[in-house]
mmCIF file of C-alpha atoms in Angstrom:
data_model
loop_
_atom_site.group_PDB
_atom_site.id
_atom_site.type_symbol
_atom_site.label_atom_id
_atom_site.label_comp_id
_atom_site.label_asym_id
_atom_site.label_seq_id
_atom_site.Cartn_x
_atom_site.Cartn_y
_atom_site.Cartn_z
ATOM 1 C CA MET D 1 -15.356 102.973 183.692
ATOM 2 C CA SER D 2 -14.392 105.023 186.476
ATOM 3 C CA PRO D 3 -16.967 106.877 188.155
ATOM 4 C CA PHE D 4 -14.672 110.101 187.767
ATOM 5 C CA THR D 5 -14.002 109.695 184.096
ATOM 6 C CA ALA D 6 -17.320 108.533 183.254
ATOM 7 C CA ASP D 7 -18.956 111.783 184.683
ATOM 8 C CA PHE D 8 -15.965 114.524 183.993
ATOM 9 C CA VAL D 9 -15.226 113.212 180.423
ATOM 10 C CA LEU D 10 -18.008 111.348 179.032
ATOM 11 C CA LYS D 11 -20.733 112.759 180.635
ATOM 12 C CA GLU D 12 -22.383 109.823 181.402
ATOM 13 C CA PRO D 13 -22.916 106.981 184.003
ATOM 14 C CA PRO D 14 -19.867 104.270 184.196
ATOM 15 C CA ALA D 15 -20.443 101.680 181.697
ATOM 16 C CA LEU D 16 -18.853 98.217 181.505
ATOM 17 C CA CYS D 17 -15.780 97.541 179.462
ATOM 18 C CA ARG D 18 -13.111 95.179 178.893
ATOM 19 C CA LEU D 19 -9.180 95.091 179.999
ATOM 20 C CA LEU D 20 -7.503 93.371 177.019
ATOM 21 C CA GLU D 21 -4.047 91.891 176.682
ATOM 22 C CA CYS D 22 -1.976 90.898 173.655
ATOM 23 C CA THR D 23 -0.835 87.401 173.639
ATOM 24 C CA ARG D 24 2.357 88.220 171.612
ATOM 25 C CA CYS D 25 3.394 91.536 173.359
ATOM 26 C CA GLY D 26 1.795 91.137 176.468
ATOM 27 C CA HIS D 27 0.503 95.027 176.193
ATOM 28 C CA ARG D 28 -3.249 95.599 178.316
ATOM 29 C CA PHE D 29 -5.267 98.143 177.082
ATOM 30 C CA PHE D 30 -8.964 99.022 177.445
ATOM 31 C CA ASP D 31 -11.495 98.511 174.915
ATOM 32 C CA VAL D 32 -12.888 102.078 175.652
ATOM 33 C CA ARG D 33 -10.728 104.763 173.978
ATOM 34 C CA TYR D 34 -11.258 108.570 174.590
ATOM 35 C CA THR D 35 -11.811 110.659 171.435
ATOM 36 C CA LEU D 36 -9.739 113.758 170.611
ATOM 37 C CA GLU D 37 -12.531 115.786 172.028
ATOM 38 C CA GLU D 38 -12.548 113.936 175.477
ATOM 39 C CA VAL D 39 -8.646 114.164 175.838
ATOM 40 C CA GLY D 40 -8.984 117.575 175.405
ATOM 41 C CA ARG D 41 -12.156 117.894 178.198
ATOM 42 C CA LEU D 42 -10.040 115.760 180.532
ATOM 43 C CA TYR D 43 -6.685 117.806 180.175
ATOM 44 C CA ALA D 44 -7.521 121.017 179.502
ATOM 45 C CA GLY D 45 -7.299 122.601 183.254
ATOM 46 C CA TYR D 46 -5.925 119.689 184.593
ATOM 47 C CA ARG D 47 -5.760 119.732 188.430
ATOM 48 C CA GLU D 48 -7.526 122.827 188.969
ATOM 49 C CA GLU D 49 -10.881 123.557 190.516
ATOM 50 C CA ALA D 50 -13.317 121.868 188.317
ATOM 51 C CA TYR D 51 -10.931 118.695 187.942
ATOM 52 C CA PHE D 52 -10.367 118.392 191.507
ATOM 53 C CA ALA D 53 -14.424 119.269 192.566
ATOM 54 C CA CYS D 54 -15.361 116.486 190.394
ATOM 55 C CA ARG D 55 -12.625 113.701 191.313
ATOM 56 C CA ASN D 56 -13.185 114.279 194.956
ATOM 57 C CA ARG D 57 -16.877 113.942 194.754
ATOM 58 C CA HIS D 58 -16.392 110.291 193.002
ATOM 59 C CA GLU D 59 -13.109 109.850 194.889
ATOM 60 C CA PRO D 60 -13.241 111.298 198.444
ATOM 61 C CA TRP D 61 -9.548 109.908 199.052
ATOM 62 C CA TYR D 62 -8.256 112.177 196.303
ATOM 63 C CA THR D 63 -7.589 115.254 198.698
ATOM 64 C CA GLU D 64 -7.057 118.788 197.796
ATOM 65 C CA ALA D 65 -3.652 118.493 199.295
ATOM 66 C CA PHE D 66 -2.656 115.552 197.304
ATOM 67 C CA ASN D 67 -4.078 117.412 193.956
ATOM 68 C CA ARG D 68 -1.790 120.348 194.911
ATOM 69 C CA CYS D 69 1.377 118.347 195.241
ATOM 70 C CA VAL D 70 1.171 115.881 192.576
ATOM 71 C CA GLY D 71 4.093 116.697 189.960
ATOM 72 C CA TRP D 72 4.876 119.786 192.071
ATOM 73 C CA ASP D 73 6.266 117.945 195.224
ATOM 74 C CA GLU D 74 9.952 119.534 195.018
ATOM 75 C CA ARG D 75 11.817 116.302 196.545
ATOM 76 C CA LEU D 76 9.793 114.210 194.115
ATOM 77 C CA LEU D 77 10.622 116.633 191.212
ATOM 78 C CA ALA D 78 14.343 116.628 192.052
ATOM 79 C CA SER D 79 14.376 112.731 192.302
ATOM 80 C CA ARG D 80 12.594 112.550 188.793
ATOM 81 C CA ARG D 81 14.935 115.076 187.240
ATOM 82 C CA GLU D 82 17.904 113.062 188.597
ATOM 83 C CA GLY D 83 16.438 109.820 187.309
ATOM 84 C CA ILE D 84 16.154 111.378 183.793
ATOM 85 C CA ALA D 85 19.564 112.534 183.698
ATOM 86 C CA ALA D 86 21.056 109.351 185.296
ATOM 87 C CA PHE D 87 19.304 107.131 182.677
ATOM 88 C CA LEU D 88 20.979 109.587 179.700
ATOM 89 C CA GLY D 89 24.126 109.064 181.594
ATOM 90 C CA ARG D 90 23.912 105.413 181.664
ATOM 91 C CA ALA D 91 23.025 105.428 177.800
ATOM 92 C CA GLY D 92 25.954 107.573 177.180
ATOM 93 C CA LEU D 93 24.242 110.335 176.015
ATOM 94 C CA PRO D 94 24.271 112.778 178.962
ATOM 95 C CA GLY D 95 24.093 115.892 176.850
ATOM 96 C CA PRO D 96 24.174 119.306 177.169
ATOM 97 C CA PHE D 97 21.950 119.365 173.999
ATOM 98 C CA VAL D 98 20.891 122.516 172.017
ATOM 99 C CA SER D 99 17.453 122.273 172.284
ATOM 100 C CA VAL D 100 15.111 119.786 174.506
ATOM 101 C CA LEU D 101 11.286 119.575 174.307
ATOM 102 C CA ASP D 102 9.100 118.242 177.032
ATOM 103 C CA TYR D 103 6.028 116.850 175.240
ATOM 104 C CA GLY D 104 3.263 116.834 177.313
ATOM 105 C CA GLY D 105 5.144 118.129 180.193
ATOM 106 C CA ASP D 106 2.959 120.219 182.310
ATOM 107 C CA SER D 107 5.192 123.325 183.237
ATOM 108 C CA GLY D 108 8.326 121.793 181.900
ATOM 109 C CA GLN D 109 9.225 121.216 185.691
ATOM 110 C CA LEU D 110 11.167 117.899 184.641
ATOM 111 C CA ILE D 111 13.569 119.259 182.348
ATOM 112 C CA PRO D 112 16.904 118.951 184.295
ATOM 113 C CA PRO D 113 18.703 121.859 184.856
ATOM 114 C CA GLY D 114 21.512 122.955 182.332
ATOM 115 C CA ILE D 115 20.764 120.135 180.172
ATOM 116 C CA ALA D 116 19.906 122.131 177.330
ATOM 117 C CA ARG D 117 20.635 125.788 175.720
ATOM 118 C CA GLU D 118 16.951 126.113 175.105
ATOM 119 C CA ALA D 119 14.048 124.146 176.643
ATOM 120 C CA PHE D 120 10.875 123.800 175.557
ATOM 121 C CA VAL D 121 6.946 122.459 176.976
ATOM 122 C CA PHE D 122 4.331 121.475 175.084
ATOM 123 C CA ASP D 123 1.248 120.802 177.348
ATOM 124 C CA LEU D 124 -2.736 120.582 176.313
ATOM 125 C CA SER D 125 -3.148 122.268 179.968
ATOM 126 C CA GLY D 126 -2.104 125.632 179.082
ATOM 127 C CA VAL D 127 -0.254 126.348 182.175
ATOM 128 C CA THR D 128 2.467 128.629 182.823
ATOM 129 C CA PRO D 129 5.632 127.157 181.789
ATOM 130 C CA VAL D 130 8.355 127.453 184.402
ATOM 131 C CA PRO D 131 11.187 130.080 184.589
ATOM 132 C CA GLY D 132 13.456 129.310 181.680
ATOM 133 C CA VAL D 133 11.059 126.977 179.831
ATOM 134 C CA THR D 134 9.203 128.500 176.628
ATOM 135 C CA GLY D 135 5.727 127.110 176.279
ATOM 136 C CA ILE D 136 4.117 125.911 172.986
ATOM 137 C CA GLY D 137 0.613 126.155 173.080
ATOM 138 C CA ARG D 138 -0.214 124.786 169.721
ATOM 139 C CA GLU D 139 0.657 121.396 168.207
ATOM 140 C CA GLU D 140 1.024 123.406 165.004
ATOM 141 C CA ASP D 141 3.786 125.249 166.418
ATOM 142 C CA LEU D 142 6.022 122.590 167.022
ATOM 143 C CA ALA D 143 8.879 122.614 164.859
ATOM 144 C CA ALA D 144 10.004 119.544 162.552
ATOM 145 C CA GLY D 145 13.309 118.468 163.243
ATOM 146 C CA ALA D 146 14.143 121.256 165.761
ATOM 147 C CA TYR D 147 14.379 119.201 169.014
ATOM 148 C CA ASP D 148 17.720 117.136 170.246
ATOM 149 C CA LEU D 149 15.763 115.456 172.740
ATOM 150 C CA VAL D 150 12.350 115.294 173.539
ATOM 151 C CA LEU D 151 11.196 114.010 176.507
ATOM 152 C CA LEU D 152 7.855 111.775 176.541
ATOM 153 C CA SER D 153 7.609 111.253 180.430
ATOM 154 C CA HIS D 154 4.139 109.338 181.837
ATOM 155 C CA VAL D 155 2.509 110.345 178.503
ATOM 156 C CA LEU D 156 1.864 107.317 176.561
ATOM 157 C CA GLU D 157 -0.257 105.390 179.011
ATOM 158 C CA HIS D 158 -2.884 108.257 178.867
ATOM 159 C CA ALA D 159 -2.918 108.209 174.920
ATOM 160 C CA PRO D 160 -5.579 106.591 173.383
ATOM 161 C CA ASP D 161 -3.559 105.898 170.130
ATOM 162 C CA PRO D 162 0.155 105.687 171.533
ATOM 163 C CA GLY D 163 1.408 104.553 168.028
ATOM 164 C CA GLY D 164 -0.305 107.512 166.130
ATOM 165 C CA LEU D 165 1.253 110.239 168.976
ATOM 166 C CA LEU D 166 4.980 108.377 168.501
ATOM 167 C CA ALA D 167 4.522 109.006 164.706
ATOM 168 C CA LYS D 168 3.741 112.616 165.208
ATOM 169 C CA ILE D 169 6.823 112.815 167.495
ATOM 170 C CA ALA D 170 9.293 111.080 165.652
ATOM 171 C CA PRO D 171 9.641 114.038 162.988
ATOM 172 C CA LEU D 172 10.209 116.513 165.726
ATOM 173 C CA LEU D 173 13.707 114.780 166.390
ATOM 174 C CA SER D 174 17.018 116.473 164.933
ATOM 175 C CA PRO D 175 17.770 114.455 161.827
ATOM 176 C CA GLY D 176 20.459 111.971 162.341
ATOM 177 C CA SER D 177 20.746 112.702 166.289
ATOM 178 C CA GLY D 178 17.920 113.513 167.813
ATOM 179 C CA LEU D 179 16.694 111.569 170.878
ATOM 180 C CA LEU D 180 13.232 110.621 172.272
ATOM 181 C CA TYR D 181 13.113 109.584 176.256
ATOM 182 C CA VAL D 182 9.922 107.710 177.035
ATOM 183 C CA GLU D 183 9.286 106.751 180.845
ATOM 184 C CA VAL D 184 5.797 104.906 181.530
ATOM 185 C CA PRO D 185 4.644 103.313 184.679
ATOM 186 C CA LEU D 186 4.985 99.510 184.906
ATOM 187 C CA GLU D 187 1.434 98.836 186.140
ATOM 188 C CA ARG D 188 1.188 95.077 185.738
ATOM 189 C CA PRO D 189 -1.110 93.700 188.788
ATOM 190 C CA TRP D 190 -1.978 90.307 189.231
ATOM 191 C CA LEU D 191 -5.503 89.766 187.579
ATOM 192 C CA GLY D 192 -5.775 86.046 188.634
ATOM 193 C CA LEU D 193 -8.553 86.939 191.852
ATOM 194 C CA LEU D 194 -10.801 88.764 189.719
ATOM 195 C CA SER D 195 -14.437 87.498 188.902
ATOM 196 C CA ARG D 196 -14.694 86.594 185.113
ATOM 197 C CA GLY D 197 -17.589 85.341 182.843
ATOM 198 C CA ARG D 198 -21.219 85.550 183.402
ATOM 199 C CA PHE D 199 -20.835 85.780 187.220
ATOM 200 C CA GLY D 200 -18.195 88.609 186.785
ATOM 201 C CA ARG D 201 -20.489 90.645 184.660
ATOM 202 C CA ALA D 202 -23.450 90.011 186.728
ATOM 203 C CA TRP D 203 -21.530 91.155 189.701
ATOM 204 C CA LEU D 204 -20.450 94.513 187.997
ATOM 205 C CA GLY D 205 -23.582 94.896 186.705
ATOM 206 C CA THR D 206 -24.650 95.245 190.305
ATOM 207 C CA VAL D 207 -22.106 97.260 191.613
ATOM 208 C CA ARG D 208 -22.689 99.980 188.775
ATOM 209 C CA ARG D 209 -25.921 100.143 189.683
ATOM 210 C CA SER D 210 -25.331 101.052 193.218
ATOM 211 C CA PRO D 211 -23.349 104.388 193.633
ATOM 212 C CA VAL D 212 -22.044 103.558 197.338
ATOM 213 C CA LEU D 213 -21.238 100.025 196.701
ATOM 214 C CA LEU D 214 -19.415 101.356 193.489
ATOM 215 C CA ARG D 215 -17.565 103.998 195.307
ATOM 216 C CA THR D 216 -16.778 101.603 198.084
ATOM 217 C CA LEU D 217 -15.317 99.053 195.785
ATOM 218 C CA ASP D 218 -13.294 101.369 193.704
ATOM 219 C CA PHE D 219 -11.600 102.396 196.863
ATOM 220 C CA TYR D 220 -11.123 98.705 198.039
ATOM 221 C CA SER D 221 -9.769 97.882 194.549
ATOM 222 C CA THR D 222 -7.284 100.997 194.417
ATOM 223 C CA ALA D 223 -5.886 100.445 197.822
ATOM 224 C CA PHE D 224 -5.356 96.830 197.554
ATOM 225 C CA ARG D 225 -3.695 97.178 193.997
ATOM 226 C CA VAL D 226 -1.434 99.835 195.074
ATOM 227 C CA LYS D 227 -0.078 97.910 198.287
ATOM 228 C CA THR D 228 0.044 94.505 196.755
ATOM 229 C CA GLY D 229 0.146 94.803 193.105
ATOM 230 C CA ILE D 230 -2.809 92.514 192.905
ATOM 231 C CA LEU D 231 -6.623 92.996 191.952
ATOM 232 C CA PRO D 232 -8.528 91.791 194.777
ATOM 233 C CA PRO D 233 -11.602 89.456 194.840
ATOM 234 C CA LEU D 234 -14.733 91.058 193.774
ATOM 235 C CA GLY D 235 -12.671 94.070 192.579
ATOM 236 C CA PHE D 236 -12.584 95.721 189.315
ATOM 237 C CA ALA D 237 -9.921 97.284 186.962
ATOM 238 C CA LYS D 238 -11.228 100.564 185.641
ATOM 239 C CA VAL D 239 -10.512 102.969 182.905
ATOM 240 C CA HIS D 240 -9.503 106.178 184.259
ATOM 241 C CA GLU D 241 -6.392 108.549 183.160
ATOM 242 C CA HIS D 242 -4.467 105.452 181.995
ATOM 243 C CA VAL D 243 -5.680 103.478 179.027
ATOM 244 C CA ASN D 244 -2.801 101.361 178.464
ATOM 245 C CA ALA D 245 -0.522 99.069 180.627
ATOM 246 C CA PHE D 246 2.874 98.668 178.708
ATOM 247 C CA SER D 247 5.178 95.589 179.219
ATOM 248 C CA SER D 248 8.923 95.957 177.850
ATOM 249 C CA SER D 249 8.063 94.093 174.990
ATOM 250 C CA SER D 250 5.132 96.236 173.968
ATOM 251 C CA LEU D 251 6.957 99.580 174.830
ATOM 252 C CA ALA D 252 9.461 98.215 172.442
ATOM 253 C CA ARG D 253 6.904 97.372 169.675
ATOM 254 C CA VAL D 254 5.100 100.537 169.381
ATOM 255 C CA LEU D 255 8.057 102.456 169.087
ATOM 256 C CA GLU D 256 9.831 100.457 166.441
ATOM 257 C CA LYS D 257 6.282 100.289 164.507
ATOM 258 C CA ALA D 258 6.662 104.283 164.687
ATOM 259 C CA GLY D 259 10.073 104.024 163.037
ATOM 260 C CA LEU D 260 12.204 104.304 166.119
ATOM 261 C CA SER D 261 15.246 102.369 167.198
ATOM 262 C CA ILE D 262 15.698 101.764 170.640
ATOM 263 C CA LEU D 263 19.359 102.581 172.336
ATOM 264 C CA ARG D 264 18.297 101.580 175.803
ATOM 265 C CA LEU D 265 15.510 99.922 177.971
ATOM 266 C CA GLU D 266 15.258 99.569 181.577
ATOM 267 C CA GLU D 267 12.733 98.217 183.801
ATOM 268 C CA THR D 268 12.810 99.971 187.358
ATOM 269 C CA SER D 269 11.745 99.072 190.526
ATOM 270 C CA GLY D 270 9.870 101.333 192.815
ATOM 271 C CA ARG D 271 13.047 101.826 194.799
ATOM 272 C CA LYS D 272 14.879 103.271 191.733
ATOM 273 C CA SER D 273 12.434 105.007 190.495
ATOM 274 C CA ALA D 274 10.420 108.061 192.024
ATOM 275 C CA THR D 275 6.995 107.334 190.408
ATOM 276 C CA GLY D 276 6.838 103.629 191.509
ATOM 277 C CA PRO D 277 7.934 100.865 188.924
ATOM 278 C CA ALA D 278 8.715 102.067 185.321
ATOM 279 C CA LEU D 279 9.860 101.414 182.024
ATOM 280 C CA LEU D 280 12.760 103.928 180.694
ATOM 281 C CA CYS D 281 13.710 104.108 177.145
ATOM 282 C CA LEU D 282 15.822 105.975 175.092
ATOM 283 C CA ALA D 283 15.378 105.871 171.131
ATOM 284 C CA LEU D 284 16.545 107.441 167.996
ATOM 285 C CA PRO D 285 14.817 107.539 164.103
ATOM 286 C CA ALA D 286 15.841 104.278 162.610
ATOM 287 C CA ALA D 287 18.430 104.426 159.623
ATOM 288 C CA GLY D 288 17.000 104.601 156.284
#
């Protein structure tokens, strides 16, 4: 467990867990899954004072300046909005739409301008929506069959039950024509250098009992993974905010199991995506 999420969400010391991978679709996931109460604890007041103070205490490299700009850097936001609009265009469905909902979209700042007559955002954090976007604070206030386009951008990797979440979102789409845009990070670091078996468990047991060693290896593992796409020797994978790591096959599978038909699925490189390598998908309810 990440020291930050163990403290902030679970209110206990970091425990050992397992990273599993499906041999059929390549989906990676941790065997520790947050409960709905724990999800609410993590995302209520997301990135506000209490969140930052706890995270910075465990991850000193997570600075106040970075916390302020995450999700709000204007150049990054513009690039992400353009990326969504461009993908819809490549799919032959650029809009405009009557009604768009950004599900889990913070303040709705990712909704491309001019894409819809009405724009809505639903988010657990309860933050104030940007001008031109109407906030929906409770899930029960989401209207069934009311949205021509639902954006689900960088949400599924956080979801303890991604299939269950998609099953709740699918009925929100306008009958016959509603579209679901899904974007998830493509996080597939090579795991071949990680210590495994009895030695690996003994090593991680030693690490978790030493806060200084744990913090040092957390930084080492994170920085090495970000720079090289490899989890390093003596490092570790950790449960943080992301509990799922999708492949193209696993994203397609979870969408199809939720009764959705895929219109277009793309894998982008870091050069083509403002947030790094990602999977972009457009789907609609399956016929019948």
